[in-house]
Amino acid sequence: MTLNAATVASELEAANQVGDPEADELVAELIEKREVDGVNALFRTIGTLKPGQDLSTLPERLAEFLRGATAPPPDWSEADVRAAESFFGRHHGEVSMLQGTVGLIGTYLSPTGAFTLRSTGRLGGVEGPGRRLSQSSRLFIDMGDKDALRDGTLAANVTKVRLVHASVRQLHKKSGQWDYAKWGEPVSQKYTTGAACVFSTQIVQAMRNLGVDVSRSDADGFMCAWHYVGHYLGTPEKWLLPKDADEVERLWNQERDKEWKKTEDGVFMTAQAVEFYKKFFPPGFHDAFVAMVRVALTDKYADMAGLAKNLLDEAGKPLAAGHKIASGLGGGLFGGAAEKTVGVNPYKETLGIASKAFNEVEKYALTHDQDDQPQMHQELDDNR
């Protein structure tokens, strides 16, 4: 039985006190034996996770864990795979970018999430946010890759993230800095489920806010993909997102305002991420990108994130709604003087350019010796 709108409030309260005992036990041992660097090196070589794969070069405890992590969700079917593939076949580029920008900003609106990420140096340190953003974004790109839901590649990458989450829990436990009474468990099942909502139904809402048509069947397919991801993140079945897009949207709309607040950590994380992406944009594009993110999130949540208003997002709103206005304000989204008319999505070009820039983040990581694989931590604030 997965989550539903009737039970989500009580279930999330319970989930806030729960980590991932199996992964936590493994990672506690790896940290104790100071084997994290070796495991991170192995992460670069584990490309797939499927039955029968040779794991003989791994530490036996880790190999045993990975063998046990190969099973798909109990109710997983070929129809679910096809539904997810249909969604990504239409929306892979734009949805990957929106998850890595709008979605990540959404997770920073969770006070617990923003504090957790900032306290582990995920976007901090002298290297800046580049590697951390590329590591986070790797999952979003992988989700839509050909056969990723069939050949074990997505399962492998999600399982690596699962172990990273466990390392964060263990390091906070060791640090003595975590307020369990206030925050619950670090990277709790509640946090994981909330993040899944942000990266799934919140992104569908963002796409529609930007005038992107997402069919009901495609939205269901996207929920199927996140049901699958949640399973490999170690989420118990009772806290997995349902595969029904309408139900996920209902429960998230019901809970979102309980979870999202403006915090100094969240504003800091958002500003650092937006500034990093700026270097990949063509000249003059930054304001259009921020305008797109504001419209995707809506003013209420964009203000929480500390995203500055500019002339372009105010000009773009009626355009996206289908009204006819001139785009001369601010030179149009891209300096064009042409009149925008009904039926023209003013964000189409923005989405395309931002999607291209998002893929450049991955290239940046790989060409600047900034590994784009998830990395575990040996010590809090070690900037791995």
Short mmCIF file of C-alpha atoms in Angstrom, two decimals:
data_model
loop_
_atom_site.label_atom_id
_atom_site.label_comp_id
_atom_site.label_asym_id
_atom_site.label_seq_id
_atom_site.Cartn_x
_atom_site.Cartn_y
_atom_site.Cartn_z
CA MET A 1 0.00 0.00 0.00
CA THR A 2 1.54 3.30 -1.10
CA LEU A 3 0.88 6.80 0.26
CA ASN A 4 -2.43 8.52 -0.35
CA ALA A 5 -3.92 11.90 0.52
CA ALA A 6 -5.98 10.48 3.38
CA THR A 7 -2.99 9.04 5.26
CA VAL A 8 -0.03 11.14 4.13
CA ALA A 9 0.09 13.51 7.12
CA SER A 10 0.31 10.78 9.75
CA GLU A 11 2.57 8.61 7.63
CA LEU A 12 5.06 11.42 7.03
CA GLU A 13 5.18 12.16 10.74
CA ALA A 14 6.17 8.55 11.35
CA ALA A 15 8.59 8.55 8.41
CA ASN A 16 10.44 11.54 9.88
CA GLN A 17 11.85 9.28 12.60
CA VAL A 18 13.09 6.57 10.24
CA GLY A 19 16.31 6.28 8.26
CA ASP A 20 17.41 3.23 6.28
CA PRO A 21 18.62 0.60 8.77
CA GLU A 22 20.17 -1.75 6.22
CA ALA A 23 22.17 0.94 4.43
CA ASP A 24 22.98 2.71 7.70
CA GLU A 25 24.54 -0.41 9.18
CA LEU A 26 26.71 -0.94 6.11
CA VAL A 27 27.86 2.67 5.90
CA ALA A 28 28.59 2.91 9.64
CA GLU A 29 31.03 0.03 9.18
CA LEU A 30 32.62 1.59 6.07
CA ILE A 31 33.13 4.90 7.88
CA GLU A 32 34.50 3.18 10.97
CA LYS A 33 37.06 1.31 8.85
CA ARG A 34 37.83 4.50 6.88
CA GLU A 35 36.94 2.77 3.63
CA VAL A 36 34.87 5.61 2.16
CA ASP A 37 37.49 6.75 -0.35
CA GLY A 38 37.74 3.23 -1.68
CA VAL A 39 33.97 2.97 -1.97
CA ASN A 40 33.82 6.28 -3.85
CA ALA A 41 36.36 4.93 -6.31
CA LEU A 42 34.21 1.84 -6.75
CA PHE A 43 31.17 4.02 -7.39
CA ARG A 44 32.86 5.10 -10.60
CA THR A 45 33.04 1.51 -11.83
CA ILE A 46 29.59 0.25 -10.82
CA GLY A 47 27.68 1.14 -13.95
CA THR A 48 24.77 -1.25 -13.63
CA LEU A 49 22.98 -3.14 -10.90
CA LYS A 50 21.31 -6.33 -12.04
CA PRO A 51 21.11 -10.01 -11.06
CA GLY A 52 24.22 -12.01 -11.86
CA GLN A 53 26.57 -9.04 -12.15
CA ASP A 54 30.18 -9.66 -11.10
CA LEU A 55 30.72 -7.81 -7.83
CA SER A 56 33.81 -9.82 -6.83
CA THR A 57 36.11 -6.79 -6.74
CA LEU A 58 33.98 -5.06 -4.09
CA PRO A 59 34.31 -5.44 -0.32
CA GLU A 60 32.17 -8.45 0.56
CA ARG A 61 29.83 -6.48 2.81
CA LEU A 62 29.14 -3.96 0.04
CA ALA A 63 28.74 -6.68 -2.58
CA GLU A 64 26.23 -8.46 -0.36
CA PHE A 65 24.25 -5.25 0.05
CA LEU A 66 24.20 -4.59 -3.70
CA ARG A 67 23.07 -8.13 -4.49
CA GLY A 68 20.14 -7.62 -2.14
CA ALA A 69 19.30 -4.30 -3.80
CA THR A 70 18.65 -5.68 -7.29
CA ALA A 71 14.99 -6.66 -6.84
CA PRO A 72 12.48 -4.30 -8.53
CA PRO A 73 9.47 -2.84 -6.69
CA PRO A 74 6.97 -5.58 -5.79
CA ASP A 75 4.27 -4.28 -8.14
CA TRP A 76 6.57 -3.26 -11.01
CA SER A 77 5.43 -4.19 -14.51
CA GLU A 78 6.31 -3.83 -18.19
CA ALA A 79 3.39 -1.41 -18.49
CA ASP A 80 5.04 0.83 -15.87
CA VAL A 81 8.30 0.80 -17.82
CA ARG A 82 6.54 1.68 -21.06
CA ALA A 83 4.61 4.49 -19.38
CA ALA A 84 7.80 6.01 -17.96
CA GLU A 85 9.62 5.64 -21.28
CA SER A 86 6.74 7.37 -23.05
CA PHE A 87 7.05 10.37 -20.74
CA PHE A 88 10.81 10.66 -21.17
CA GLY A 89 10.52 10.12 -24.90
CA ARG A 90 8.63 13.41 -25.08
CA HIS A 91 10.15 15.41 -22.25
CA HIS A 92 13.61 14.08 -21.31
CA GLY A 93 15.67 17.22 -21.98
CA GLU A 94 13.38 19.78 -20.44
CA VAL A 95 12.37 17.67 -17.45
CA SER A 96 15.99 16.84 -16.58
CA MET A 97 16.82 20.53 -16.60
CA LEU A 98 13.76 21.47 -14.55
CA GLN A 99 14.52 18.81 -11.95
CA GLY A 100 18.10 20.04 -11.68
CA THR A 101 17.06 23.67 -11.29
CA VAL A 102 13.46 24.18 -10.18
CA GLY A 103 13.43 20.82 -8.39
CA LEU A 104 16.65 21.36 -6.47
CA ILE A 105 15.46 24.81 -5.42
CA GLY A 106 12.28 23.16 -4.20
CA THR A 107 14.29 20.88 -1.93
CA TYR A 108 16.05 23.95 -0.52
CA LEU A 109 12.63 25.23 0.59
CA SER A 110 12.50 22.41 3.11
CA PRO A 111 14.25 23.87 6.18
CA THR A 112 15.53 20.44 7.16
CA GLY A 113 16.68 19.71 3.63
CA ALA A 114 18.49 23.02 3.20
CA PHE A 115 20.24 22.67 6.55
CA THR A 116 21.24 19.08 5.79
CA LEU A 117 22.69 19.90 2.39
CA ARG A 118 24.53 23.00 3.54
CA SER A 119 25.93 21.35 6.66
CA THR A 120 27.45 18.51 4.64
CA GLY A 121 29.20 20.91 2.29
CA ARG A 122 27.18 19.68 -0.68
CA LEU A 123 27.35 23.14 -2.24
CA GLY A 124 30.12 24.58 -0.12
CA GLY A 125 33.88 24.50 0.15
CA VAL A 126 36.56 26.13 -1.94
CA GLU A 127 35.55 24.26 -5.09
CA GLY A 128 32.13 25.87 -5.11
CA PRO A 129 28.91 24.15 -6.16
CA GLY A 130 29.96 22.67 -9.51
CA ARG A 131 30.69 19.10 -8.56
CA ARG A 132 27.81 18.91 -6.10
CA LEU A 133 25.31 20.13 -8.67
CA SER A 134 26.63 17.72 -11.29
CA GLN A 135 26.40 14.81 -8.85
CA SER A 136 22.84 15.73 -7.95
CA SER A 137 21.91 16.22 -11.59
CA ARG A 138 23.35 12.91 -12.77
CA LEU A 139 20.26 11.06 -11.55
CA PHE A 140 17.86 13.32 -13.44
CA ILE A 141 19.63 12.78 -16.74
CA ASP A 142 20.00 9.03 -16.16
CA MET A 143 16.28 8.56 -15.51
CA GLY A 144 15.38 9.20 -19.12
CA ASP A 145 18.29 7.41 -20.79
CA LYS A 146 17.40 4.61 -23.19
CA ASP A 147 16.75 1.32 -21.35
CA ALA A 148 17.74 2.84 -17.97
CA LEU A 149 14.70 1.22 -16.35
CA ARG A 150 15.52 -2.13 -17.95
CA ASP A 151 19.28 -2.69 -17.85
CA GLY A 152 20.10 -1.86 -14.23
CA THR A 153 21.85 1.47 -14.86
CA LEU A 154 19.25 3.60 -13.08
CA ALA A 155 19.00 1.12 -10.22
CA ALA A 156 22.78 1.30 -9.76
CA ASN A 157 22.91 5.08 -9.71
CA VAL A 158 19.97 5.39 -7.32
CA THR A 159 21.54 2.82 -5.00
CA LYS A 160 24.71 4.93 -4.88
CA VAL A 161 22.58 7.91 -3.81
CA ARG A 162 21.00 5.68 -1.16
CA LEU A 163 24.45 5.01 0.31
CA VAL A 164 25.32 8.72 0.19
CA HIS A 165 22.17 9.44 2.20
CA ALA A 166 23.25 6.83 4.73
CA SER A 167 26.70 8.42 5.04
CA VAL A 168 25.08 11.78 5.81
CA ARG A 169 22.98 10.19 8.56
CA GLN A 170 25.99 8.50 10.11
CA LEU A 171 28.16 11.61 10.02
CA HIS A 172 25.50 13.75 11.64
CA LYS A 173 25.15 11.09 14.30
CA LYS A 174 28.91 11.22 14.93
CA SER A 175 29.10 15.02 14.84
CA GLY A 176 26.72 15.68 17.70
CA GLN A 177 25.44 18.72 15.77
CA TRP A 178 22.09 17.29 14.72
CA ASP A 179 19.03 18.22 16.78
CA TYR A 180 17.01 15.01 16.63
CA ALA A 181 14.16 16.46 18.69
CA LYS A 182 13.77 19.34 16.24
CA TRP A 183 14.62 17.71 12.91
CA GLY A 184 13.87 14.01 13.31
CA GLU A 185 16.26 11.62 11.55
CA PRO A 186 18.79 13.15 9.10
CA VAL A 187 17.73 12.42 5.51
CA SER A 188 14.69 10.65 6.92
CA GLN A 189 12.16 8.70 4.91
CA LYS A 190 9.96 11.79 5.18
CA TYR A 191 12.66 13.89 3.54
CA THR A 192 13.18 11.30 0.79
CA THR A 193 9.45 11.09 0.09
CA GLY A 194 9.09 14.87 0.08
CA ALA A 195 11.98 15.21 -2.34
CA ALA A 196 10.35 12.62 -4.60
CA CYS A 197 7.20 14.78 -4.64
CA VAL A 198 9.25 17.85 -5.54
CA PHE A 199 11.06 16.10 -8.38
CA SER A 200 7.89 14.51 -9.76
CA THR A 201 4.53 16.22 -9.32
CA GLN A 202 6.04 19.65 -8.56
CA ILE A 203 7.94 19.41 -11.84
CA VAL A 204 4.78 18.50 -13.77
CA GLN A 205 3.15 21.59 -12.25
CA ALA A 206 6.19 23.65 -13.27
CA MET A 207 5.98 22.36 -16.84
CA ARG A 208 2.33 23.31 -17.06
CA ASN A 209 3.05 26.73 -15.53
CA LEU A 210 5.49 27.22 -18.39
CA GLY A 211 2.94 26.21 -21.00
CA VAL A 212 4.33 22.71 -21.64
CA ASP A 213 1.57 20.23 -22.40
CA VAL A 214 1.88 17.09 -20.26
CA SER A 215 -0.80 14.48 -20.90
CA ARG A 216 -2.40 12.55 -18.05
CA SER A 217 -0.85 9.29 -19.25
CA ASP A 218 2.61 10.85 -19.48
CA ALA A 219 2.26 12.34 -16.00
CA ASP A 220 1.36 8.87 -14.71
CA GLY A 221 4.48 7.53 -16.43
CA PHE A 222 6.65 10.08 -14.64
CA MET A 223 5.13 9.01 -11.31
CA CYS A 224 5.95 5.40 -12.22
CA ALA A 225 9.59 6.41 -12.68
CA TRP A 226 9.68 8.05 -9.25
CA HIS A 227 7.96 5.05 -7.67
CA TYR A 228 10.85 3.00 -9.07
CA VAL A 229 13.49 5.48 -7.87
CA GLY A 230 11.96 5.60 -4.39
CA HIS A 231 12.18 1.82 -4.13
CA TYR A 232 15.91 1.82 -4.93
CA LEU A 233 16.46 4.68 -2.48
CA GLY A 234 15.39 2.24 0.22
CA THR A 235 11.91 3.66 0.81
CA PRO A 236 9.54 1.12 2.39
CA GLU A 237 6.60 0.27 0.18
CA LYS A 238 4.09 2.03 2.45
CA TRP A 239 5.89 5.36 1.87
CA LEU A 240 6.43 5.06 -1.87
CA LEU A 241 4.64 7.52 -4.13
CA PRO A 242 1.64 6.05 -5.92
CA LYS A 243 1.83 5.71 -9.70
CA ASP A 244 -1.29 7.85 -10.12
CA ALA A 245 -0.33 11.43 -10.99
CA ASP A 246 -3.58 12.93 -9.69
CA GLU A 247 -3.16 11.24 -6.31
CA VAL A 248 0.46 12.36 -5.96
CA GLU A 249 -0.55 15.92 -6.83
CA ARG A 250 -3.36 15.83 -4.26
CA LEU A 251 -1.17 14.65 -1.43
CA TRP A 252 1.65 17.06 -2.30
CA ASN A 253 -0.69 20.06 -2.59
CA GLN A 254 -2.04 19.10 0.81
CA GLU A 255 1.37 18.86 2.49
CA ARG A 256 3.59 21.35 0.63
CA ASP A 257 2.86 24.46 2.67
CA LYS A 258 3.55 22.52 5.86
CA GLU A 259 7.00 21.65 4.54
CA TRP A 260 8.22 24.69 2.59
CA LYS A 261 9.44 27.80 4.41
CA LYS A 262 11.86 30.63 3.71
CA THR A 263 15.16 30.13 5.53
CA GLU A 264 18.63 31.65 5.34
CA ASP A 265 20.03 28.24 4.35
CA GLY A 266 17.52 27.89 1.54
CA VAL A 267 18.16 31.36 0.16
CA PHE A 268 21.92 30.77 0.32
CA MET A 269 21.71 27.44 -1.48
CA THR A 270 19.43 28.86 -4.17
CA ALA A 271 21.67 31.87 -4.81
CA GLN A 272 24.77 29.70 -5.09
CA ALA A 273 23.13 27.30 -7.52
CA VAL A 274 21.72 30.05 -9.74
CA GLU A 275 25.07 31.84 -9.82
CA PHE A 276 26.85 28.64 -10.83
CA TYR A 277 24.50 27.99 -13.74
CA LYS A 278 25.01 31.55 -14.94
CA LYS A 279 28.44 30.72 -16.34
CA PHE A 280 26.90 28.25 -18.79
CA PHE A 281 24.36 30.68 -20.23
CA PRO A 282 24.88 32.85 -23.30
CA PRO A 283 25.26 36.60 -22.66
CA GLY A 284 22.04 38.27 -21.59
CA PHE A 285 20.24 35.01 -20.79
CA HIS A 286 20.47 35.03 -17.00
CA ASP A 287 17.41 37.22 -16.35
CA ALA A 288 15.32 35.11 -18.72
CA PHE A 289 16.37 31.96 -16.86
CA VAL A 290 15.48 33.43 -13.46
CA ALA A 291 12.16 34.60 -14.90
CA MET A 292 11.46 31.09 -16.15
CA VAL A 293 12.25 29.58 -12.74
CA ARG A 294 10.00 32.11 -11.01
CA VAL A 295 7.07 31.31 -13.29
CA ALA A 296 7.73 27.58 -12.91
CA LEU A 297 7.66 27.83 -9.10
CA THR A 298 5.04 30.64 -8.91
CA ASP A 299 5.73 33.90 -7.09
CA LYS A 300 4.85 32.50 -3.68
CA TYR A 301 7.58 29.89 -3.68
CA ALA A 302 10.07 31.87 -5.78
CA ASP A 303 9.94 34.59 -3.13
CA MET A 304 10.59 31.97 -0.43
CA ALA A 305 13.70 30.91 -2.35
CA GLY A 306 14.92 34.50 -2.60
CA LEU A 307 14.76 34.60 -6.40
CA ALA A 308 14.71 38.24 -7.47
CA LYS A 309 11.85 39.54 -9.56
CA ASN A 310 12.69 41.12 -12.89
CA LEU A 311 10.81 42.66 -15.78
CA LEU A 312 10.90 39.49 -17.84
CA ASP A 313 8.93 37.24 -15.51
CA GLU A 314 6.25 39.90 -15.16
CA ALA A 315 6.10 40.22 -18.96
CA GLY A 316 6.05 36.48 -19.52
CA LYS A 317 3.11 35.58 -17.28
CA PRO A 318 0.34 36.87 -19.53
CA LEU A 319 2.15 35.42 -22.54
CA ALA A 320 2.17 31.97 -21.02
CA ALA A 321 -1.50 32.41 -20.21
CA GLY A 322 -2.24 32.99 -23.90
CA HIS A 323 -2.74 36.75 -23.97
CA LYS A 324 -1.47 38.90 -26.83
CA ILE A 325 1.04 41.53 -25.75
CA ALA A 326 4.11 43.08 -27.30
CA SER A 327 7.45 41.65 -26.19
CA GLY A 328 9.32 44.92 -26.42
CA LEU A 329 9.55 45.16 -22.62
CA GLY A 330 13.13 44.36 -21.84
CA GLY A 331 13.64 43.59 -25.51
CA GLY A 332 11.56 40.43 -25.20
CA LEU A 333 12.89 37.32 -23.49
CA PHE A 334 15.84 37.16 -25.86
CA GLY A 335 16.07 40.68 -27.19
CA GLY A 336 13.64 39.99 -30.05
CA ALA A 337 11.31 42.76 -31.14
CA ALA A 338 8.67 40.48 -32.63
CA GLU A 339 5.19 40.58 -31.18
CA LYS A 340 4.23 37.53 -29.14
CA THR A 341 0.80 36.22 -30.03
CA VAL A 342 -1.68 33.66 -28.76
CA GLY A 343 -0.37 30.15 -29.27
CA VAL A 344 3.30 31.07 -28.90
CA ASN A 345 4.93 29.79 -25.72
CA PRO A 346 7.33 32.54 -24.58
CA TYR A 347 9.35 30.02 -22.57
CA LYS A 348 9.99 27.48 -25.32
CA GLU A 349 13.31 29.01 -26.31
CA THR A 350 14.24 29.56 -22.67
CA LEU A 351 13.64 25.88 -21.93
CA GLY A 352 15.78 24.86 -24.87
CA ILE A 353 18.73 27.06 -23.97
CA ALA A 354 18.52 26.16 -20.27
CA SER A 355 18.37 22.44 -21.12
CA LYS A 356 21.53 22.77 -23.20
CA ALA A 357 23.25 24.62 -20.37
CA PHE A 358 22.18 21.93 -17.92
CA ASN A 359 23.93 19.28 -19.99
CA GLU A 360 27.03 21.46 -20.02
CA VAL A 361 27.17 21.10 -16.23
CA GLU A 362 27.87 17.40 -16.71
CA LYS A 363 30.62 18.12 -19.24
CA TYR A 364 32.08 20.68 -16.86
CA ALA A 365 32.32 18.10 -14.10
CA LEU A 366 33.99 15.51 -16.30
CA THR A 367 36.48 17.94 -17.85
CA HIS A 368 37.49 19.65 -14.60
CA ASP A 369 38.26 16.47 -12.64
CA GLN A 370 35.02 16.92 -10.76
CA ASP A 371 33.54 13.45 -10.69
CA ASP A 372 29.84 13.44 -11.53
CA GLN A 373 29.17 10.30 -9.50
CA PRO A 374 27.54 10.52 -6.05
CA GLN A 375 30.20 10.65 -3.33
CA MET A 376 30.00 9.49 0.28
CA HIS A 377 31.50 11.53 3.12
CA GLN A 378 34.14 10.35 5.59
CA GLU A 379 33.80 13.44 7.79
CA LEU A 380 31.18 16.17 8.06
CA ASP A 381 32.16 19.13 5.85
CA ASP A 382 34.88 17.14 4.08
CA ASN A 383 33.67 18.58 0.73
CA ARG A 384 33.74 15.24 -1.07
#
